[in-house]
mmCIF file of C-alpha atoms in Angstrom:
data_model
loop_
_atom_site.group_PDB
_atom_site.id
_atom_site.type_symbol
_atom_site.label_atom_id
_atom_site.label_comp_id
_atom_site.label_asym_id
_atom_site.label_seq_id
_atom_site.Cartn_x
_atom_site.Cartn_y
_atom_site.Cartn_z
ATOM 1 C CA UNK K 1 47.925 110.604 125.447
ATOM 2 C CA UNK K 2 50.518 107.720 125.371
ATOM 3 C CA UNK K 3 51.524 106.535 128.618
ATOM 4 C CA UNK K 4 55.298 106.857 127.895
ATOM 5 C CA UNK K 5 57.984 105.335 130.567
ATOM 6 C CA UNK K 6 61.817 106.227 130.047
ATOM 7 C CA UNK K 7 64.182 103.061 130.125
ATOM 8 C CA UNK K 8 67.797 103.927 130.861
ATOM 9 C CA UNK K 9 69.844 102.176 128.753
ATOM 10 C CA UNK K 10 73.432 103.522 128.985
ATOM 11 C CA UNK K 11 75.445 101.422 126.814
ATOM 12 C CA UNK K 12 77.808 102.301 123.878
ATOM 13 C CA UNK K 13 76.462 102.097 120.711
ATOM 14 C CA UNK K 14 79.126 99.685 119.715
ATOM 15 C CA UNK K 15 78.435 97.553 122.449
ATOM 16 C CA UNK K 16 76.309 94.904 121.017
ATOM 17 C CA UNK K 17 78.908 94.058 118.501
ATOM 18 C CA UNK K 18 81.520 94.009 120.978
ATOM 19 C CA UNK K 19 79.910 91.104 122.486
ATOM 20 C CA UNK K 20 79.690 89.828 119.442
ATOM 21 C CA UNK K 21 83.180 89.754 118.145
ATOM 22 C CA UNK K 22 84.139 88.758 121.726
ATOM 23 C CA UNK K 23 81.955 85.162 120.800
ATOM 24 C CA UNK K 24 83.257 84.983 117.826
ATOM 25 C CA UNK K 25 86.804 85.214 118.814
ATOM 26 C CA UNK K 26 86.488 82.841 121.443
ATOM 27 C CA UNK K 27 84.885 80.062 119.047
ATOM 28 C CA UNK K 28 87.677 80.552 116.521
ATOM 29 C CA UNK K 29 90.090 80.396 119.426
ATOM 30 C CA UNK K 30 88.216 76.628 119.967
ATOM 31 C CA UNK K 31 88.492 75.946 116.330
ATOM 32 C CA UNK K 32 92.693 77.129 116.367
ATOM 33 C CA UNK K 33 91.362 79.459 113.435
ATOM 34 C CA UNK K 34 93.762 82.974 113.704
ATOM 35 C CA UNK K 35 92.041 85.883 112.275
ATOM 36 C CA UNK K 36 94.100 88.615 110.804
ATOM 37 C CA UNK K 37 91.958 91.994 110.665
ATOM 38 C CA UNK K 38 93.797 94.054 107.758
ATOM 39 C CA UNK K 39 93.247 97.313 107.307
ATOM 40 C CA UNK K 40 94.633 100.411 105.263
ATOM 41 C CA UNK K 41 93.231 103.229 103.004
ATOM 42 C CA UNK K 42 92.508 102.469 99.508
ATOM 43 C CA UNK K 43 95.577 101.663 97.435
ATOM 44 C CA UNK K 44 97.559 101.388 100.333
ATOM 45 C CA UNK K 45 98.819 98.118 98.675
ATOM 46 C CA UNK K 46 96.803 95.524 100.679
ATOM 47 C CA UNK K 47 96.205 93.035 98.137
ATOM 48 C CA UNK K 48 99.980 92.763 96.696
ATOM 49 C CA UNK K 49 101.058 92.639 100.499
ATOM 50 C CA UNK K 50 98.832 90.090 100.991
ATOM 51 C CA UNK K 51 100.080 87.880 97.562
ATOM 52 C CA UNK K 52 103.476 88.579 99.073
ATOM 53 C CA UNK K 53 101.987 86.706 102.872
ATOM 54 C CA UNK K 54 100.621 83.937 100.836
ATOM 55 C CA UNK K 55 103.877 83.471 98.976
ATOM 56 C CA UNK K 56 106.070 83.390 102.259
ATOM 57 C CA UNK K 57 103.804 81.776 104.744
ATOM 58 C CA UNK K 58 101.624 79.592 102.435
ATOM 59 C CA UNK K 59 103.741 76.234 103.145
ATOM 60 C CA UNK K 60 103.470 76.641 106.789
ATOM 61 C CA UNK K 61 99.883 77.328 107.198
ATOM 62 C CA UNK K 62 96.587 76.975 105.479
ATOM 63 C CA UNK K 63 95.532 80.497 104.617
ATOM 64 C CA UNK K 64 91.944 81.386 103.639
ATOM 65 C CA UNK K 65 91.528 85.068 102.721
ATOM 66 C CA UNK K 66 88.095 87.101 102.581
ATOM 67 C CA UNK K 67 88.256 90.093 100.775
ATOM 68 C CA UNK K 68 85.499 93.289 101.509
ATOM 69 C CA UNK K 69 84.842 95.739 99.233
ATOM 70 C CA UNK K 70 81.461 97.453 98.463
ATOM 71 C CA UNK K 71 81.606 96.353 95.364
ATOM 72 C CA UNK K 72 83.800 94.218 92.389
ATOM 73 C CA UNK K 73 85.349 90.497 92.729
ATOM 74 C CA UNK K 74 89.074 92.354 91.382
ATOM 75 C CA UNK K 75 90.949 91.740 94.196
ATOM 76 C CA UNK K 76 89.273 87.946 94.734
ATOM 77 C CA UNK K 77 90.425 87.372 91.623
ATOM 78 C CA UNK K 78 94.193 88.488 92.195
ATOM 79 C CA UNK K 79 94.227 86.421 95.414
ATOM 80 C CA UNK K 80 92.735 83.284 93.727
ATOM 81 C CA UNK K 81 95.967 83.461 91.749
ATOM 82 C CA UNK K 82 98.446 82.665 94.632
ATOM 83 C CA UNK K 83 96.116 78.802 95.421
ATOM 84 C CA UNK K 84 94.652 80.301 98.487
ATOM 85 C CA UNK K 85 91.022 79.694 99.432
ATOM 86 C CA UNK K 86 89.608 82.813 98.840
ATOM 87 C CA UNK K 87 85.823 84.514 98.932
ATOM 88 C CA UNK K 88 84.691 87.725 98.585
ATOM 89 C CA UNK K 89 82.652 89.737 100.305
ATOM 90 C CA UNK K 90 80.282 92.426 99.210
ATOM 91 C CA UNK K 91 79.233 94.853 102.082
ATOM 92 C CA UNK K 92 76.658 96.699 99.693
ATOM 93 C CA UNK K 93 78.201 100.359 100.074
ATOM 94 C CA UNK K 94 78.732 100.019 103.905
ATOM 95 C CA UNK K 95 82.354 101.211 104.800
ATOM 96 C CA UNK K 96 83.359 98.248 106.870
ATOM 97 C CA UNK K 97 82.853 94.983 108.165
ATOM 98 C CA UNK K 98 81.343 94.231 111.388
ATOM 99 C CA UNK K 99 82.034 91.076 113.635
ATOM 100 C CA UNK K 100 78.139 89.746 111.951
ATOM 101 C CA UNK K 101 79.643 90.178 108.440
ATOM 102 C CA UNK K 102 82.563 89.008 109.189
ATOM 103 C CA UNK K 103 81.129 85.806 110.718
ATOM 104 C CA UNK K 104 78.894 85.225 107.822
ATOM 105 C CA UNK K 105 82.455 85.016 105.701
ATOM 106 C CA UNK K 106 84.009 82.989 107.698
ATOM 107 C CA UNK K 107 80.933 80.483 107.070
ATOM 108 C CA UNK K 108 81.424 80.960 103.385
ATOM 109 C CA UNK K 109 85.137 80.440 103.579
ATOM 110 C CA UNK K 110 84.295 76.958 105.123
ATOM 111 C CA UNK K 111 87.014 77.558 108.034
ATOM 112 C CA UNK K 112 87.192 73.777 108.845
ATOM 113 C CA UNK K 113 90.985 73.322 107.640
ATOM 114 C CA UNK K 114 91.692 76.909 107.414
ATOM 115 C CA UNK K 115 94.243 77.931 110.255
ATOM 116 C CA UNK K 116 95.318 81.551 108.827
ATOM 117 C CA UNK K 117 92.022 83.693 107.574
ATOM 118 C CA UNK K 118 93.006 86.964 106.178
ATOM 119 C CA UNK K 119 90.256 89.359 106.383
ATOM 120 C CA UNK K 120 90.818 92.481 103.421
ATOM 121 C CA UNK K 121 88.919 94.721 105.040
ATOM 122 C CA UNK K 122 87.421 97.760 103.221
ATOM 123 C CA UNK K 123 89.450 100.437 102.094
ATOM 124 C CA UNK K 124 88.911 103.121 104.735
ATOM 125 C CA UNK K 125 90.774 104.339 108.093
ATOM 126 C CA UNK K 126 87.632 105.591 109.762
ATOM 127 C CA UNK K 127 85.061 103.155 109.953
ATOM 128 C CA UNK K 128 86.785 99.818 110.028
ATOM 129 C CA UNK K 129 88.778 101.161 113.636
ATOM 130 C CA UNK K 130 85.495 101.415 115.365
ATOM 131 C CA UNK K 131 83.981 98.024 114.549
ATOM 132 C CA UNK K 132 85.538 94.868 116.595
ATOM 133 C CA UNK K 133 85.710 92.118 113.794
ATOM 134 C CA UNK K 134 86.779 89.396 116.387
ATOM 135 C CA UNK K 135 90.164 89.214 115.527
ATOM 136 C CA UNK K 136 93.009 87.665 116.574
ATOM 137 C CA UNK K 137 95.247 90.747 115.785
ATOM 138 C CA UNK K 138 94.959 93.659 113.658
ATOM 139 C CA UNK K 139 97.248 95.147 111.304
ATOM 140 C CA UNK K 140 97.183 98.377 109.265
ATOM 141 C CA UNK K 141 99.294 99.730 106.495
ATOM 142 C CA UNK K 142 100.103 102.780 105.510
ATOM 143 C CA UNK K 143 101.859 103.525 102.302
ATOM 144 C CA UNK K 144 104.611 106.463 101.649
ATOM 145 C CA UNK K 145 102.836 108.602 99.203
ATOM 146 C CA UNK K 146 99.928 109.003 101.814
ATOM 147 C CA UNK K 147 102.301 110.936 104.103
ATOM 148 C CA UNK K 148 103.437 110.552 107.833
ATOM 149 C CA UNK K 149 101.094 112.382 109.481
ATOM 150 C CA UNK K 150 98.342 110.340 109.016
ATOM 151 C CA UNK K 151 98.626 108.731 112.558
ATOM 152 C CA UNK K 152 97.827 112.436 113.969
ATOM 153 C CA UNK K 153 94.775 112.560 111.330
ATOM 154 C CA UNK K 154 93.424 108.940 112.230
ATOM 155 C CA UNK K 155 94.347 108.070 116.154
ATOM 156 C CA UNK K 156 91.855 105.693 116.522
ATOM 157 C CA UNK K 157 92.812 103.124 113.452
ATOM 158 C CA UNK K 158 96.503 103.781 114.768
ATOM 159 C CA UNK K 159 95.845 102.495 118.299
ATOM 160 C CA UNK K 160 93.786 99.679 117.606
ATOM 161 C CA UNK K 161 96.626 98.237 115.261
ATOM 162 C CA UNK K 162 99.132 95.354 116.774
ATOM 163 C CA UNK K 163 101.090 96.098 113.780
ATOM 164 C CA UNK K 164 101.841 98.726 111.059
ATOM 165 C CA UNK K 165 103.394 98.353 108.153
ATOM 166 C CA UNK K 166 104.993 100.878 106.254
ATOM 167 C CA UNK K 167 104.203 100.049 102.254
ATOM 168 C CA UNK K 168 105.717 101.260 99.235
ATOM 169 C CA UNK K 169 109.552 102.407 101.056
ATOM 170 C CA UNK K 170 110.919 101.687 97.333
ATOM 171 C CA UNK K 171 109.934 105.622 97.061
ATOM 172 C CA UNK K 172 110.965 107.288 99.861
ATOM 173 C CA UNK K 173 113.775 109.676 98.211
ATOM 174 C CA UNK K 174 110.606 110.824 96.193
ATOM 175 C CA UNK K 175 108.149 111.670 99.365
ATOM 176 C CA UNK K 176 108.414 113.551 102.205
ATOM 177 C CA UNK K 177 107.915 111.218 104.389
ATOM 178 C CA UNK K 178 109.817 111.104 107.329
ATOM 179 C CA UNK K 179 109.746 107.286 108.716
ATOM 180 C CA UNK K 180 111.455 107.993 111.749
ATOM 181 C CA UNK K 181 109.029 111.005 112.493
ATOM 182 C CA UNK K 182 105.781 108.557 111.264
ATOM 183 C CA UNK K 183 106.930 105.530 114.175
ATOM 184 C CA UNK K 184 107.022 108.794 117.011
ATOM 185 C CA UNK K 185 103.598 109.700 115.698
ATOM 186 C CA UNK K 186 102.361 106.067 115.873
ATOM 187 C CA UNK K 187 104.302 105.490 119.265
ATOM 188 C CA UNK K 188 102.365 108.965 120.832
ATOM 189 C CA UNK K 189 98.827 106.995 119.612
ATOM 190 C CA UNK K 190 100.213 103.092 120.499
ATOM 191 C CA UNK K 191 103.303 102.555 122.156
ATOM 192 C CA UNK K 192 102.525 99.248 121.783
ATOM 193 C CA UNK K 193 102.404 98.714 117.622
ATOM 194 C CA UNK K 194 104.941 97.104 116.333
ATOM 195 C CA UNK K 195 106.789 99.199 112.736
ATOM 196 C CA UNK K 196 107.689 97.352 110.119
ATOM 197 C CA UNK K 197 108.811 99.214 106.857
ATOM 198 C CA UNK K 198 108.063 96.824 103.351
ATOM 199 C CA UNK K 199 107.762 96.979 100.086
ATOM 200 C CA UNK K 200 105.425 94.564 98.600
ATOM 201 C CA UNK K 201 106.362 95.355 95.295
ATOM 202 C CA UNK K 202 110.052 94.089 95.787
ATOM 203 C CA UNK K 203 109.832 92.161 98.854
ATOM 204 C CA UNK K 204 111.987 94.329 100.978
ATOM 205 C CA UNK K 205 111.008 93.918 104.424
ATOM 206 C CA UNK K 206 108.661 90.672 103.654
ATOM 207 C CA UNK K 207 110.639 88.513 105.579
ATOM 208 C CA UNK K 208 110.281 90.615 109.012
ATOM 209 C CA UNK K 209 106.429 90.979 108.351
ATOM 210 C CA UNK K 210 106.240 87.145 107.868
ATOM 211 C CA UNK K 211 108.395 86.593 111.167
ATOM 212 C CA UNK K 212 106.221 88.585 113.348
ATOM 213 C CA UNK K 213 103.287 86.952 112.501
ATOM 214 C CA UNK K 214 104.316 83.831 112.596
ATOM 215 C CA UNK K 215 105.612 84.438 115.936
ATOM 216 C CA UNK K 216 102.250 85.734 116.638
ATOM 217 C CA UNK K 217 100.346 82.796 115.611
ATOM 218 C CA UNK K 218 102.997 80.484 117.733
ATOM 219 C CA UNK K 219 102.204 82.850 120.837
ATOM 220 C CA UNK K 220 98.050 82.957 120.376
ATOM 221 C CA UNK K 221 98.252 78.854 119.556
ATOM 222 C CA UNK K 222 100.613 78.653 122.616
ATOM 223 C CA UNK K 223 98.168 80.967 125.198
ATOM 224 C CA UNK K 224 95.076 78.426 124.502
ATOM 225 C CA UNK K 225 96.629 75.577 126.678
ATOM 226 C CA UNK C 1 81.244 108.124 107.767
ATOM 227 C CA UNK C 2 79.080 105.248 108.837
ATOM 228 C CA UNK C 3 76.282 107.041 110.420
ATOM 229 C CA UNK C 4 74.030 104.674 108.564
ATOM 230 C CA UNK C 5 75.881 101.446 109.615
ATOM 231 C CA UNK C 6 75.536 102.836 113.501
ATOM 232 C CA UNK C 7 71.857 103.379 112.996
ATOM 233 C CA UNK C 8 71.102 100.276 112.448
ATOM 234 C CA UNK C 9 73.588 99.377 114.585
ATOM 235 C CA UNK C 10 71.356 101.107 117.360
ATOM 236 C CA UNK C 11 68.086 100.199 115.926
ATOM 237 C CA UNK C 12 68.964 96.345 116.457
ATOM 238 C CA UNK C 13 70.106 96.509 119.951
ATOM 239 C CA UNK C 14 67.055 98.920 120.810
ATOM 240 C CA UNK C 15 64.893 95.807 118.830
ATOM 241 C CA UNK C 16 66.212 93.897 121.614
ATOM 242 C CA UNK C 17 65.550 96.135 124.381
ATOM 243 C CA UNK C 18 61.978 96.600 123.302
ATOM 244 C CA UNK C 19 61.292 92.641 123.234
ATOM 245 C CA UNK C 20 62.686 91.982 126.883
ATOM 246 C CA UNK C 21 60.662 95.180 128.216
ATOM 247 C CA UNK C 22 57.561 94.018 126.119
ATOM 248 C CA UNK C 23 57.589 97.667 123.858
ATOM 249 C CA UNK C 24 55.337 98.183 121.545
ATOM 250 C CA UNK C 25 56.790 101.348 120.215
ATOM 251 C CA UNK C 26 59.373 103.993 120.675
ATOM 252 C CA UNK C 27 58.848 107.616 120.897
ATOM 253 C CA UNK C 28 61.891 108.781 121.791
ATOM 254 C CA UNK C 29 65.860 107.780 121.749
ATOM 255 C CA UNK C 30 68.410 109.994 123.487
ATOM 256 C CA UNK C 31 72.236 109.561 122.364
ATOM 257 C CA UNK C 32 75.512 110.598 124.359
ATOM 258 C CA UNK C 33 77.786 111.587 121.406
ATOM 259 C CA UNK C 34 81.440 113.042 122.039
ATOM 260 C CA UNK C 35 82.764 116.052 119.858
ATOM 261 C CA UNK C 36 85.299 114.590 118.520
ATOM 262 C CA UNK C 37 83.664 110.502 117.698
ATOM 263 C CA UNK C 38 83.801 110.387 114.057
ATOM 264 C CA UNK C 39 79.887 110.358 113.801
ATOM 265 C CA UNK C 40 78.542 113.421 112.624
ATOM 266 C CA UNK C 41 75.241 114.715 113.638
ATOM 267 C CA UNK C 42 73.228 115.606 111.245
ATOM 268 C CA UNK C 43 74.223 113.082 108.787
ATOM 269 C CA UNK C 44 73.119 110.594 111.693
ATOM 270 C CA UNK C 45 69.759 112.186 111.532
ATOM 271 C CA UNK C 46 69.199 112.341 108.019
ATOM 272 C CA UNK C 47 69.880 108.268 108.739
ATOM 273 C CA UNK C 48 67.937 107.477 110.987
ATOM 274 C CA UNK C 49 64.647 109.326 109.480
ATOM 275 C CA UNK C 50 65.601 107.624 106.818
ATOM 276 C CA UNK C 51 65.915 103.844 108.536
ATOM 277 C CA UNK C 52 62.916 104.853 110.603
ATOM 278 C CA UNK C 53 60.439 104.366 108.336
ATOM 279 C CA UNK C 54 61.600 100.585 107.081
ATOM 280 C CA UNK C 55 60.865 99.753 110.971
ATOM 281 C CA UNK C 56 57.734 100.188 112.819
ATOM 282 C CA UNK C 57 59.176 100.294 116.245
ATOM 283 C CA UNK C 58 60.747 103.647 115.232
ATOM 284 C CA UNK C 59 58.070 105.169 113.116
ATOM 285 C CA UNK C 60 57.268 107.683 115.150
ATOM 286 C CA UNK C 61 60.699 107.689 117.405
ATOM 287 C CA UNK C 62 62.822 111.253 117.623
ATOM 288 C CA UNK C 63 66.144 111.246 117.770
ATOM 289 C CA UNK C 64 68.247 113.292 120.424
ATOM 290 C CA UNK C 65 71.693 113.676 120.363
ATOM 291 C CA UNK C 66 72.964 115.501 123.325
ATOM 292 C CA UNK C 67 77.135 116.742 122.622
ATOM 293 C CA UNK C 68 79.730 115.675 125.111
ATOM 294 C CA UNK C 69 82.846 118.176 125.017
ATOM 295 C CA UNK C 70 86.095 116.963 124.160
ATOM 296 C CA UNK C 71 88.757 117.530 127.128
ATOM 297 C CA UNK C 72 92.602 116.515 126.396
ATOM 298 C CA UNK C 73 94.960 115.758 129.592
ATOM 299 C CA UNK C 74 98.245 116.808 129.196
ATOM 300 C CA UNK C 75 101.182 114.301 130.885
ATOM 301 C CA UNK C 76 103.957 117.111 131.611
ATOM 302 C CA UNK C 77 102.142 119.981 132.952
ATOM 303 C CA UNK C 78 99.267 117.620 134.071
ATOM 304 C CA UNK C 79 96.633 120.365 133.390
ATOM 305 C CA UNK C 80 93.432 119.975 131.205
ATOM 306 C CA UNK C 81 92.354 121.588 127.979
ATOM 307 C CA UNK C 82 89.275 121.695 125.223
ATOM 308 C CA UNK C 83 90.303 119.477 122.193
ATOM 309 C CA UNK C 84 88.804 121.012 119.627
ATOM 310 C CA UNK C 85 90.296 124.462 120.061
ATOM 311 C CA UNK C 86 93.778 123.229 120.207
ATOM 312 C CA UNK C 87 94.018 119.756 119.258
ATOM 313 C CA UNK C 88 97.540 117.508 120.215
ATOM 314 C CA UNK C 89 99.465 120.440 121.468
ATOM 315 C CA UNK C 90 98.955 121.280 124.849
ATOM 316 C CA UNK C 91 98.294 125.069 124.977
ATOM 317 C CA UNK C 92 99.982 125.733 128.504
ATOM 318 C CA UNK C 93 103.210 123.947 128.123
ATOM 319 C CA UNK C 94 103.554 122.771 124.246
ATOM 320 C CA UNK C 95 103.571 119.253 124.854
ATOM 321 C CA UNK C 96 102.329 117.120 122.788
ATOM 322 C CA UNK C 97 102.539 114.306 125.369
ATOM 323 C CA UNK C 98 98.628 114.610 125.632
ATOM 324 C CA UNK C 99 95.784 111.930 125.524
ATOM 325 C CA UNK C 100 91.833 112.288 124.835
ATOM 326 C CA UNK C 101 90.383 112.117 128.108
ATOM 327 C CA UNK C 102 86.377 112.623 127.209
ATOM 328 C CA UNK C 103 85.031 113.173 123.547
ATOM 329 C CA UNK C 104 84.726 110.277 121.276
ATOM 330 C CA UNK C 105 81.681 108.678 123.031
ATOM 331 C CA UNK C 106 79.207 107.401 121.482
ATOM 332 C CA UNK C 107 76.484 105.794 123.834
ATOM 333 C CA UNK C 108 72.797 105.471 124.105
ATOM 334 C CA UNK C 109 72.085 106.991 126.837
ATOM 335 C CA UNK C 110 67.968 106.529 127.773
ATOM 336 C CA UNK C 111 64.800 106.214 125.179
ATOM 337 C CA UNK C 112 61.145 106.866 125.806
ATOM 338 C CA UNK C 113 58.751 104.092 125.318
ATOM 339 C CA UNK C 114 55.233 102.999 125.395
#
């Protein structure tokens, strides 16, 4: 017979990466690198939002983007196009990244004169919600054709998010998708979260998502003195 | 959906726990999961037999999950109710001014060593 013992841990299982993303956030903080965290469901329109960010805030900051899928260098590719730095990250059929993973990219991404890194995260609005990447803010979109109740079907991504945007509005009269309905269902989960309807496709609505984070970058550069 | 992510999520930090209390194996670990966390049991299981046997320290370590039940407060009638059998809509006064107070933990709660 084994002589057992019981050791009471009590910690969430998410614990040890909170600590980590908590490190991680304070040495970018040292470093004046601001991490975007962006998450949506697959074809939510990340990547074209993202060539539409590069094209309106590219002169006023150096962006580096990481971009997490399981598998493919597709999006990479697309993003290479716009002159950012860009790398791309394989998470081997994991469905998100964690604050480790999303260290390690960081380190390939070479942050030195990076002061905007854009992390793609994978396409998913489970998984990604529960892990802490280290972040400076997060942001989530969620496109028209995927419906406005998804803030009811997915609370947790919802009230993590600083920001949603609202993708793809160029289709509305086709949907039913009520926007004014989908902001009370994201105020009930995140009072908080800031709306912003867009349309990455056209550009409608560009100009208010570039604002806001700009402002946020001013206010996070502004909090470290 | 990432039950195997969280294993070895769990299995690391438990690696760590086992060095500072000098462990030389694990025969048992004992998880707090809430109903409505969006880890599913016996997926996590299949996991974690399946992780298990890449790592000594857990060769022979069963996994426990003992449920937590989901309870939603309700901010108008200020009464409680079970999640799962009614969801956002609070059953005594139709509100659906109503948060999650208990049920999406997911903790590890004790293991057994030697």
């Amino acid at each position: 017979m084994k002589d057992v013992r019981i050791l009471e841990i009590r910690q969430s299982v998410f614990a040890d990466n909170d600590r980590q993303a908590e490190a991680l956030r304070a040495e970018l903080r040292e470093k004046g690198v601001f991490l975007l965290n962006l998450m949506s469901s697959p074809g939510a329109g990340k990547t074209t939002t993202l060539m539409r960010t590069i094209e309106a805030l590219g002169e006023a900051f150096r962006i580096g983007v990481m971009e997490a899928d399981i598998d493919s260098d597709v999006d990479a590719r697309t993003i290479a196009q716009s002159g950012a730095k860009v790398i791309q990250l394989h998470t081997g059929g994991m469905c998100h990244l964690d604050a480790a993973m999303t260290r390690q990219g960081l380190e390939g991404l070479e942050t030195g004169d990076v002061e905007l890194a854009i992390l793609e995260n994978v396409g998913n609005l489970v998984c990604p919600a529960e892990f802490d990447t280290g972040a400076s803010r997060n942001a989530m979109i969620l496109s028209v054709p995927e419906g406005d109740d998804k803030p009811l079907k997915y609370p947790l991504m919802f009230s993590v998010c600083d920001v949603v945007l609202i993708n793809k509005i160029d289709v509305l009269p086709y949907f039913d998708f009520d926007l004014e309905k989908c902001r009370e269902y994201i105020r009930m989960r995140n009072p908080d979260a800031r709306v912003i309807p867009i349309c990455a496709k056209t550009g409608e609505g560009i100009d208010a998502w570039a604002d806001w984070l700009r402002a946020e970058i001013r206010s996070w550069r502004g909090s470290m003195q | 959906m990432h039950e195997l992510g969280v294993v070895f999520h769990i299995m690391d930090s438990l690696e760590k726990v086992a060095e500072e209390n000098e462990v030389t194996g694990i025969s048992k670990v004992v998880l707090e999961l809430g109903e409505v966390s969006t880890v599913i049991e016996d997926y996590l299981q299949n996991c974690w037999k399946w992780a298990a046997r890449k790592r000594a320290l857990f060769a022979e370590a069963e996994l426990v999950v003992e449920k937590l039940p989901a309870v939603t407060w309700c901010d108008d009638c200020e009464k409680t109710y079970p999640t799962v059998a009614h969801g956002k809509i609070c059953p005594y006064c139709g509100s659906p001014h109503t948060w999650l107070l208990q049920g999406n933990e997911f903790n590890i709660k004790e293991i057994e060593v030697y």
